[in-house]
XYZ file of C-alpha atoms in Angstrom:
654
model
C 67.509 122.690 60.414
C 69.195 120.627 57.458
C 67.292 122.736 54.696
C 68.333 125.793 56.753
C 72.072 124.603 55.872
C 71.733 123.536 52.473
C 70.151 126.704 51.261
C 73.329 129.041 52.476
C 74.557 131.099 50.055
C 78.281 131.602 50.397
C 79.082 133.539 47.307
C 79.231 136.837 49.114
C 81.194 135.750 52.338
C 84.456 134.043 51.198
C 87.274 135.953 50.339
C 89.160 133.538 47.986
C 88.439 129.938 46.538
C 90.663 128.462 49.473
C 87.930 129.897 51.971
C 85.276 129.007 49.885
C 86.201 125.130 49.618
C 86.606 124.793 53.258
C 83.886 126.600 54.019
C 81.665 124.061 51.562
C 83.463 121.155 53.042
C 82.083 122.319 56.579
C 78.559 122.832 55.598
C 78.853 119.248 53.559
C 79.842 117.881 56.934
C 76.972 119.753 58.603
C 74.406 118.436 56.112
C 75.883 114.902 56.721
C 75.272 115.302 60.578
C 71.780 116.516 60.237
C 70.746 113.136 58.105
C 67.631 111.642 58.900
C 67.442 108.349 60.678
C 64.672 105.815 59.665
C 62.751 104.734 62.936
C 65.074 106.958 64.970
C 62.863 109.530 67.219
C 63.976 113.022 67.763
C 63.099 112.663 71.458
C 63.117 110.079 74.000
C 62.143 111.645 77.132
C 60.861 114.684 79.182
C 62.166 116.630 82.438
C 59.830 118.824 84.055
C 61.892 120.778 86.711
C 60.287 122.106 89.896
C 62.501 125.422 89.465
C 64.162 126.830 86.220
C 67.902 125.376 86.101
C 70.218 127.938 87.463
C 67.685 130.422 88.815
C 67.095 131.485 92.322
C 64.903 128.467 93.769
C 62.670 130.817 95.899
C 59.218 130.252 96.532
C 57.098 130.970 93.690
C 59.722 130.427 91.029
C 58.375 128.889 87.973
C 60.114 125.421 87.003
C 60.732 124.559 83.148
C 60.134 121.722 80.821
C 62.784 120.297 78.651
C 62.337 117.458 75.665
C 65.393 115.245 75.767
C 66.771 113.605 72.632
C 69.862 112.476 70.640
C 70.411 115.977 69.011
C 69.838 119.443 69.631
C 66.792 120.709 67.821
C 65.608 124.180 67.224
C 62.643 125.511 65.432
C 62.583 128.455 62.639
C 63.340 131.198 65.129
C 66.373 129.224 66.640
C 64.602 128.322 70.087
C 65.444 125.023 71.393
C 62.606 121.938 71.225
C 64.882 119.408 71.923
C 67.805 119.135 74.230
C 71.128 117.106 73.558
C 71.324 114.118 75.825
C 74.867 115.277 76.529
C 73.850 119.038 77.982
C 74.086 119.622 81.694
C 70.311 120.102 81.956
C 69.957 116.830 80.466
C 72.027 114.983 83.184
C 69.232 114.566 85.471
C 67.168 112.283 83.172
C 70.002 109.719 84.164
C 70.905 110.583 87.728
C 67.836 111.728 89.213
C 66.082 109.186 91.410
C 63.207 109.065 94.449
C 65.862 109.596 96.814
C 67.581 112.398 95.050
C 65.324 113.760 92.413
C 67.580 116.511 91.764
C 64.747 119.240 91.422
C 63.064 117.213 88.914
C 59.361 117.092 89.531
C 58.639 114.535 86.582
C 60.511 112.199 84.247
C 58.605 111.007 81.142
C 60.028 108.008 79.169
C 58.579 107.514 75.628
C 58.182 104.522 73.696
C 58.283 104.032 70.230
C 57.895 101.344 67.475
C 59.357 101.640 64.195
C 59.828 105.618 64.582
C 55.973 106.111 66.002
C 55.373 107.167 69.344
C 53.362 104.463 71.128
C 53.402 104.818 74.844
C 54.928 107.176 77.368
C 55.481 106.599 81.175
C 55.771 109.293 83.966
C 57.665 108.988 87.298
C 56.880 111.994 89.850
C 60.360 111.906 91.394
C 59.447 114.841 93.883
C 56.284 113.345 94.889
C 56.326 111.696 98.344
C 53.319 109.795 97.902
C 54.479 107.868 94.826
C 56.606 104.693 95.290
C 59.922 104.092 93.339
C 59.101 101.397 90.192
C 61.297 99.930 87.655
C 60.482 101.335 84.189
C 58.770 98.918 81.802
C 59.552 101.021 78.799
C 63.313 101.067 80.209
C 62.894 97.195 80.187
C 61.491 97.146 76.919
C 64.177 98.973 75.171
C 66.845 96.861 76.848
C 65.213 93.592 75.391
C 64.421 94.952 72.246
C 65.559 92.537 69.283
C 69.249 93.121 67.883
C 68.847 93.047 64.245
C 72.125 94.772 62.102
C 74.603 96.925 63.613
C 75.046 98.342 67.033
C 72.807 100.967 68.236
C 73.149 103.749 70.490
C 72.055 103.297 74.212
C 71.021 107.425 74.894
C 67.409 106.287 76.189
C 68.907 103.751 78.215
C 72.115 104.857 80.213
C 71.729 104.001 83.605
C 73.535 105.897 86.351
C 76.669 103.899 87.088
C 77.161 104.054 83.091
C 76.440 107.869 82.908
C 79.204 108.705 85.771
C 81.913 107.033 83.277
C 80.160 108.522 80.138
C 80.291 112.193 81.702
C 84.021 111.904 83.473
C 86.482 114.650 82.568
C 88.516 114.802 79.433
C 91.835 115.496 81.643
C 91.739 112.021 83.136
C 91.844 108.512 81.686
C 89.112 105.757 82.966
C 89.415 101.892 82.641
C 86.055 100.100 82.542
C 86.034 96.384 83.797
C 82.850 95.089 82.651
C 81.228 91.400 82.198
C 79.372 90.267 79.153
C 76.297 92.433 78.492
C 77.174 95.380 80.772
C 77.180 97.661 78.269
C 81.063 98.737 78.535
C 81.427 99.082 74.580
C 78.325 101.509 74.630
C 79.714 103.441 77.271
C 83.136 103.770 75.642
C 81.591 105.335 72.380
C 78.973 107.513 74.352
C 81.808 108.831 76.304
C 83.492 109.844 72.892
C 80.113 111.459 72.244
C 80.278 113.094 75.362
C 83.807 114.836 75.049
C 83.298 115.701 71.619
C 80.351 117.797 72.990
C 81.822 119.091 75.921
C 85.510 119.827 74.237
C 84.804 120.014 70.796
C 87.296 122.531 69.593
C 90.056 120.869 71.609
C 89.277 117.473 70.122
C 88.897 118.857 66.414
C 92.706 119.931 66.682
C 93.814 116.766 68.549
C 91.731 114.209 66.936
C 89.994 111.022 68.454
C 90.326 107.086 67.966
C 88.468 104.092 68.411
C 90.544 100.869 68.366
C 88.746 97.569 68.232
C 89.912 94.162 68.110
C 89.131 93.300 64.492
C 87.386 94.757 61.221
C 84.109 92.724 62.262
C 83.851 94.547 65.301
C 84.493 97.589 63.812
C 81.785 97.175 61.241
C 79.343 96.273 63.730
C 79.831 99.473 65.878
C 80.548 102.025 63.317
C 77.136 103.377 62.885
C 76.623 104.567 66.755
C 78.778 107.697 66.476
C 77.327 108.869 63.288
C 73.760 108.458 64.549
C 74.557 110.998 67.391
C 75.925 113.573 64.779
C 79.690 112.623 65.294
C 81.539 112.118 62.094
C 84.620 112.635 62.455
C 86.042 109.857 64.883
C 88.535 107.530 63.279
C 88.564 103.809 63.580
C 91.162 101.245 63.663
C 92.334 97.838 64.886
C 96.007 97.468 66.740
C 97.316 96.204 63.723
C 96.451 99.175 61.494
C 98.151 101.567 64.044
C 101.554 99.484 63.354
C 101.165 98.921 59.974
C 104.918 99.520 59.045
C 105.356 96.708 56.994
C 103.399 94.069 55.362
C 102.270 90.789 57.466
C 102.683 87.885 55.838
C 103.852 85.463 58.739
C 102.872 83.837 61.879
C 104.385 83.202 65.531
C 103.906 80.610 67.370
C 102.534 81.442 71.218
C 105.954 81.143 72.886
C 107.419 83.493 70.438
C 104.709 86.065 70.320
C 104.324 86.095 73.947
C 108.212 87.009 74.192
C 107.725 89.503 71.390
C 105.031 90.998 73.263
C 106.800 91.224 76.389
C 107.388 94.895 77.675
C 111.143 93.990 78.202
C 111.663 94.073 74.418
C 111.376 97.854 74.644
C 114.636 97.791 76.252
C 116.353 95.528 73.935
C 115.359 97.729 71.384
C 116.396 101.055 73.125
C 119.750 99.751 73.516
C 119.892 98.400 69.863
C 118.928 101.796 68.606
C 121.551 103.567 70.699
C 124.635 100.988 69.760
C 124.708 102.922 66.663
C 125.914 106.268 68.303
C 129.770 106.007 68.377
C 131.919 108.338 70.407
C 134.460 110.585 67.967
C 138.030 110.305 68.044
C 139.020 112.692 65.421
C 138.108 116.332 65.486
C 136.102 118.482 62.852
C 137.469 120.631 60.710
C 135.474 123.472 58.991
C 136.848 125.788 56.384
C 135.066 128.880 55.514
C 136.949 130.972 53.084
C 140.646 131.200 54.365
C 140.240 130.199 57.750
C 140.089 126.784 59.384
C 137.843 125.878 62.604
C 138.603 122.978 64.522
C 136.380 121.452 66.988
C 138.663 118.952 68.910
C 137.813 115.224 69.615
C 136.902 115.722 73.269
C 134.562 118.747 72.755
C 132.374 116.659 70.485
C 132.633 113.805 72.572
C 131.225 116.130 75.177
C 128.185 117.402 72.742
C 127.742 113.496 71.966
C 127.452 112.547 75.506
C 125.222 115.575 76.482
C 122.563 114.773 74.119
C 122.830 110.727 75.144
C 122.120 111.960 78.326
C 118.981 114.325 77.682
C 117.495 110.654 76.332
C 115.617 112.309 73.715
C 114.487 110.640 70.340
C 117.416 109.088 68.355
C 116.320 111.061 65.090
C 115.560 114.271 67.074
C 119.263 113.916 68.956
C 120.814 113.750 64.988
C 119.267 116.388 64.057
C 120.409 118.489 66.815
C 123.890 117.238 66.729
C 125.097 119.465 63.513
C 123.542 122.327 65.078
C 125.630 121.709 68.210
C 128.740 121.243 66.207
C 127.856 124.291 64.079
C 127.755 126.371 67.678
C 131.074 125.301 68.865
C 132.359 126.906 65.628
C 130.456 129.955 65.887
C 131.888 130.673 69.598
C 135.226 130.326 67.987
C 134.369 132.719 65.204
C 132.924 135.252 68.312
C 136.354 134.925 69.902
C 138.306 136.076 67.320
C 136.097 139.126 66.760
C 133.787 137.921 63.880
C 129.758 138.551 64.250
C 128.355 135.407 62.907
C 124.154 135.236 62.911
C 122.016 132.084 62.391
C 122.811 132.015 58.700
C 126.125 131.439 59.571
C 125.164 128.695 61.924
C 123.149 126.937 59.694
C 125.916 127.154 56.576
C 128.377 125.682 59.211
C 125.764 122.985 60.120
C 125.418 122.096 56.365
C 129.179 122.090 55.939
C 130.528 118.913 54.152
C 132.910 117.924 57.022
C 130.120 118.436 59.742
C 127.954 116.283 57.856
C 130.361 113.538 57.429
C 131.038 113.489 61.149
C 127.421 113.167 61.944
C 127.174 110.472 59.767
C 130.118 108.598 61.033
C 129.023 109.471 65.073
C 124.882 109.307 64.563
C 124.174 107.130 61.514
C 120.385 107.145 60.588
C 118.520 103.587 61.683
C 116.149 102.236 59.847
C 113.391 100.413 62.368
C 112.734 97.660 60.035
C 116.199 96.716 59.188
C 117.203 97.305 62.976
C 114.495 94.869 64.139
C 115.109 92.417 61.371
C 118.818 92.258 62.580
C 118.059 91.663 66.024
C 115.770 88.720 64.901
C 118.253 87.078 62.259
C 121.717 88.130 64.188
C 122.251 85.922 67.182
C 124.936 87.822 68.197
C 123.521 91.240 68.065
C 120.673 90.085 69.867
C 122.568 88.484 72.437
C 124.522 91.913 73.428
C 121.590 93.981 73.484
C 119.364 91.179 75.227
C 122.006 90.543 78.221
C 120.692 90.823 81.156
C 116.992 91.144 80.014
C 116.325 87.871 77.920
C 117.755 84.363 78.819
C 119.454 82.261 76.161
C 116.238 80.202 75.337
C 114.071 83.446 75.233
C 116.554 84.675 72.539
C 116.518 81.445 70.774
C 112.673 81.235 70.629
C 112.406 84.629 68.716
C 115.481 83.785 66.448
C 114.473 83.324 62.798
C 115.488 80.021 61.648
C 116.642 81.141 58.174
C 118.549 84.314 57.079
C 116.281 86.880 55.061
C 117.609 88.981 52.222
C 115.723 92.668 53.116
C 113.089 94.029 54.814
C 110.584 93.515 52.026
C 110.970 89.691 51.596
C 110.903 89.011 55.168
C 107.788 87.352 56.453
C 106.825 89.489 59.173
C 104.242 88.827 61.823
C 101.793 90.915 63.659
C 104.117 90.662 66.738
C 107.118 92.115 64.777
C 105.081 94.953 63.365
C 104.301 96.151 66.964
C 108.386 95.670 67.726
C 108.692 98.006 64.432
C 106.724 100.497 65.868
C 108.428 100.776 69.087
C 111.841 101.159 67.310
C 110.162 103.849 64.878
C 108.961 105.813 67.820
C 112.475 105.756 69.822
C 113.978 106.893 66.272
C 111.023 109.981 65.709
C 108.225 110.550 68.356
C 104.935 109.151 67.585
C 102.091 111.759 66.803
C 99.511 112.010 70.045
C 95.809 112.179 69.788
C 93.352 113.786 72.169
C 91.583 110.959 73.181
C 91.525 107.223 72.387
C 88.916 104.350 73.121
C 90.655 101.047 73.241
C 87.906 98.388 73.245
C 88.722 94.581 74.217
C 91.742 95.671 75.650
C 92.408 92.198 77.678
C 93.599 90.701 74.563
C 96.546 92.913 74.138
C 100.034 92.410 74.850
C 102.423 94.616 77.026
C 103.984 95.900 73.719
C 100.646 96.439 71.992
C 99.667 98.477 75.038
C 102.680 100.666 74.628
C 102.017 101.255 70.754
C 98.350 102.513 71.863
C 99.691 104.659 74.784
C 102.003 106.060 72.299
C 98.901 107.427 70.262
C 97.576 109.339 73.457
C 100.841 110.308 75.403
C 99.296 113.856 75.799
C 95.832 112.874 75.642
C 93.177 110.591 77.805
C 91.918 107.252 76.910
C 89.161 104.934 78.083
C 90.190 101.509 78.124
C 87.326 98.766 78.208
C 87.707 95.321 78.720
C 86.687 92.055 80.589
C 89.680 90.123 82.315
C 87.640 86.832 82.324
C 87.528 87.134 77.990
C 91.081 87.131 77.362
C 91.784 84.898 74.893
C 95.317 85.431 74.147
C 98.378 83.604 75.519
C 99.496 87.193 76.898
C 96.238 88.211 77.848
C 96.024 90.982 80.384
C 96.514 89.576 84.124
C 95.488 92.770 85.817
C 94.307 96.196 84.672
C 96.935 97.922 87.094
C 99.549 96.278 85.098
C 97.911 97.113 81.559
C 97.340 100.561 82.642
C 101.235 100.926 83.300
C 102.216 99.784 80.007
C 99.920 102.054 78.567
C 101.368 105.042 80.478
C 98.166 105.749 82.328
C 99.100 104.516 85.573
C 96.571 107.101 86.948
C 93.699 106.035 85.421
C 90.491 105.506 87.602
C 89.431 101.869 87.309
C 85.250 101.319 87.150
C 83.557 98.136 87.460
C 80.126 97.492 85.490
C 78.601 94.034 87.025
C 74.875 94.833 85.783
C 73.969 92.691 82.992
C 71.802 94.378 80.220
C 72.023 92.139 77.425
C 72.398 88.344 78.673
C 69.361 86.596 80.006
C 69.692 85.505 83.496
C 69.397 81.827 82.617
C 72.530 82.243 80.342
C 74.594 84.528 82.387
C 74.443 82.139 85.204
C 75.218 78.918 83.233
C 78.430 80.747 81.420
C 79.585 82.084 84.907
C 79.952 78.468 85.971
C 83.487 79.083 84.293
C 84.564 82.120 86.078
C 86.359 80.437 89.034
C 88.801 78.584 86.289
C 89.250 81.566 84.103
C 89.374 84.566 86.410
C 89.139 84.100 90.054
C 87.767 86.835 92.146
C 86.056 88.623 89.340
C 82.366 89.889 90.172
C 79.992 87.795 88.302
C 77.865 89.652 86.267
C 73.874 90.057 87.664
C 71.607 90.215 84.856
C 68.638 92.800 85.402
C 66.854 91.510 82.785
C 63.187 90.568 83.706
C 62.824 87.807 80.984
C 64.945 84.830 82.026
C 65.506 84.058 78.236
C 65.433 80.824 76.636
C 68.407 78.506 77.351
C 68.812 74.722 76.402
C 71.745 72.395 76.324
C 71.225 69.522 73.637
C 72.979 66.163 73.434
C 72.871 65.427 69.572
C 74.388 62.472 67.338
C 74.906 64.517 64.231
C 75.192 67.996 62.725
C 71.652 68.019 61.651
C 70.897 68.777 65.400
C 72.522 72.080 64.822
C 70.906 72.940 61.419
C 67.412 72.097 63.490
C 68.457 74.558 66.242
C 68.881 77.207 63.640
C 65.988 76.594 61.746
C 64.001 76.699 64.924
C 65.469 80.063 66.171
C 64.879 81.587 62.836
C 60.940 81.318 63.484
C 61.253 84.229 66.094
C 62.278 87.706 65.238
C 65.820 89.181 65.255
C 69.275 87.974 64.439
C 70.881 84.572 64.701
C 74.314 83.668 65.585
C 75.774 80.474 64.841
C 79.272 80.173 67.021
C 81.577 77.318 66.537
C 85.301 76.315 66.709
C 87.266 77.807 63.879
C 87.986 74.668 62.503
C 84.587 73.460 62.135
C 83.104 76.419 60.422
C 83.952 75.150 56.846
C 82.050 72.044 56.889
C 78.975 73.884 58.994
C 79.061 76.250 56.173
C 78.437 73.486 53.726
C 75.957 72.006 55.756
C 73.930 74.974 55.855
C 74.001 75.427 52.285
C 73.071 71.847 51.758
C 70.130 72.773 53.978
C 68.679 75.710 52.064
C 69.756 78.084 54.778
C 71.231 81.494 53.806
C 73.840 82.522 56.168
C 76.605 85.635 56.448
C 79.931 86.090 57.894
C 80.900 88.164 60.679
C 80.625 91.785 60.220
C 77.894 91.525 57.069
C 74.794 93.387 57.757
C 71.593 91.046 58.294
C 68.963 91.501 56.042
C 65.036 90.609 56.281
C 65.682 87.558 54.188
C 69.186 86.692 55.883
C 69.562 86.909 59.505
C 71.592 83.912 60.301
C 75.548 84.692 60.661
C 78.099 81.804 60.794
C 80.802 82.998 63.397
C 84.092 81.432 63.904
C 84.765 81.282 68.046
C 87.919 83.750 67.303
C 85.678 86.588 66.048
C 82.662 85.966 68.309
C 84.223 88.641 70.676
C 82.283 91.988 71.076
C 79.216 90.843 68.703
C 76.033 90.241 69.899
C 72.878 88.125 68.536
C 69.234 87.719 69.602
C 69.574 83.936 69.467
C 72.551 81.921 69.631
C 73.332 78.304 68.451
C 76.609 77.270 70.193
C 78.211 74.365 68.545
C 80.615 71.685 70.297
C 81.927 73.676 73.322
C 84.639 70.846 73.679
C 85.760 71.856 70.010
C 85.804 75.491 71.141
C 88.204 74.954 74.149
C 90.180 72.325 72.369
C 90.847 75.111 69.485
C 93.120 76.935 71.744
C 96.736 76.208 72.866
C 95.888 75.908 76.448
C 92.902 74.752 78.684
C 92.578 78.149 80.481
C 92.576 80.216 76.946
C 89.879 77.476 75.450
C 87.546 78.087 78.524
C 87.875 81.944 78.397
C 86.875 81.403 74.467
C 84.006 79.474 75.575
C 83.000 82.083 78.195
C 82.995 84.591 74.985
C 80.934 82.337 73.183
C 78.088 81.557 75.547
C 77.482 85.148 76.435
C 76.739 86.535 72.931
C 72.846 85.790 73.048
C 70.448 88.428 74.002
C 67.373 86.219 74.246
C 67.929 82.730 73.782
C 71.060 80.326 73.683
C 70.888 76.130 72.463
C 74.003 74.803 73.222
C 74.584 71.461 70.951
C 77.296 68.686 71.684
C 77.975 65.284 70.533
C 81.408 65.238 72.298
C 81.102 65.477 76.415
C 80.795 68.940 77.781
C 84.015 70.668 79.475
C 83.703 69.402 83.281
C 84.181 73.242 84.519
C 80.393 73.414 83.187
C 79.386 70.969 85.744
């Protein structure tokens, strides 16, 4: 298939060089999408239907056989050999069961080792004599060692996951899922499905995956290309709101206030305060005639624009046209017959421009936010009844700043500037946005993301128990309201495919203290996993644990409180153990990653050594956030976990 595309001759099918360039670009993209993936088979399953799908199921009608794979594959004649996993005919591979076979006589799963077919497993779903069994190949695929970046899960998608993946483009979905429930994979595969089912629409409007940090985005970046989807953009929330350079930080109290949704009202008032009702008429001179628009009529025009509550910039652009229209009405009354060109000329008249500048001056969003944060009186006026005096003092900068370029903006300030920018000029909306690790966003950050999908839909992924910011989400209903997707369907995934039973059971001891009422994850892994808590006297025990786990196959993560990472890096180097940072791809020779606890979220390793749980908790501004950070760190292991500590463990772990 790739060779066919490479051999296309487009010399005689393009009208000009522009068409040729566009077509050549499309061909290049198609070649990239058809690239071979090492150790990745073209198909992983087979369905034998009792009857041909869509055909009359009369007695004697012949069934049909389909091979299911990551991509559609056809032969030299164009006949399908492998059906894309996203096609409707493939859906029973994930949904069919003994109770509801969906007209499937046989479901076959194929097992591979390094790309070679090594096993297969059959289920005769429509045979009442055969009992339902657990697929061993499915279990082996789930428990396969994790090395390198995240991979697709098309061979192991579960029925409850498939329902979310194949939900429609028009509606938004929120997925609450504990560690290892596959919520990130579900979100990415939902994007792949939507691109398959609504390719033309999303090609026009665009799709975006938003992650918590660059390390996480690097970890997941190969999933969609492996499924042939190359056009999906990836970003962090900080990337979306990068109107200014971030050089400063806020303390927790100030960040919480700046991230509060009430700041949107403060900004709205501040932007609208620039409008001044006119007190003087506008006199337009054209040739020997003078046309006068009185102040009361100008005021009426301005009030109408304000009442419409359209964007500040859009209203400012409309104002000169409204004034020009008032002049044209007078011209028509006097017997003239002006057209659109006359109206445009009047709108560009110096007197009209001067009036617009005085009534509706331009607003620079960064300068506006800077004034709010440095001018106590300006903030007090526009935050009256919204923020109390103590809250206003908390977010005011102690020292004056000369300009927006010299200001030491924080990440929360950038979000405020993004809100102000949207008040002035509408933010471009995409067709679909996936927001992962959403529980860590502030209300204002939710609003920033929501602006990117006002006319599209969203897939929101997160776990309330893993919220590790002072402003972490308290409920999904509240978060979705800030996002502008209050009608989104909330789904919960509770079956754990990644974390071993013993590990998730131990970590779940923290749930009553960090997320009361949340359903604990139930591991479906047959392997209980390796789990041990070791009381130690020195850091040498941590190194011994790493060396011990490196004897196993797969990746190793050493997770520690951020403050302890530099010291542990020195100890590892002194011991001759090579290590990587988060986001760096493991190699055959270097499989150990040293991970600060603040960056562990969303990552996974075959084996994990967790250093000093008490230090992880104490590294956060409050105990609840610290325990949530610890919960994240405890649940990164796929096959085994060793916890080492010299200080006493947090009492919540029992």
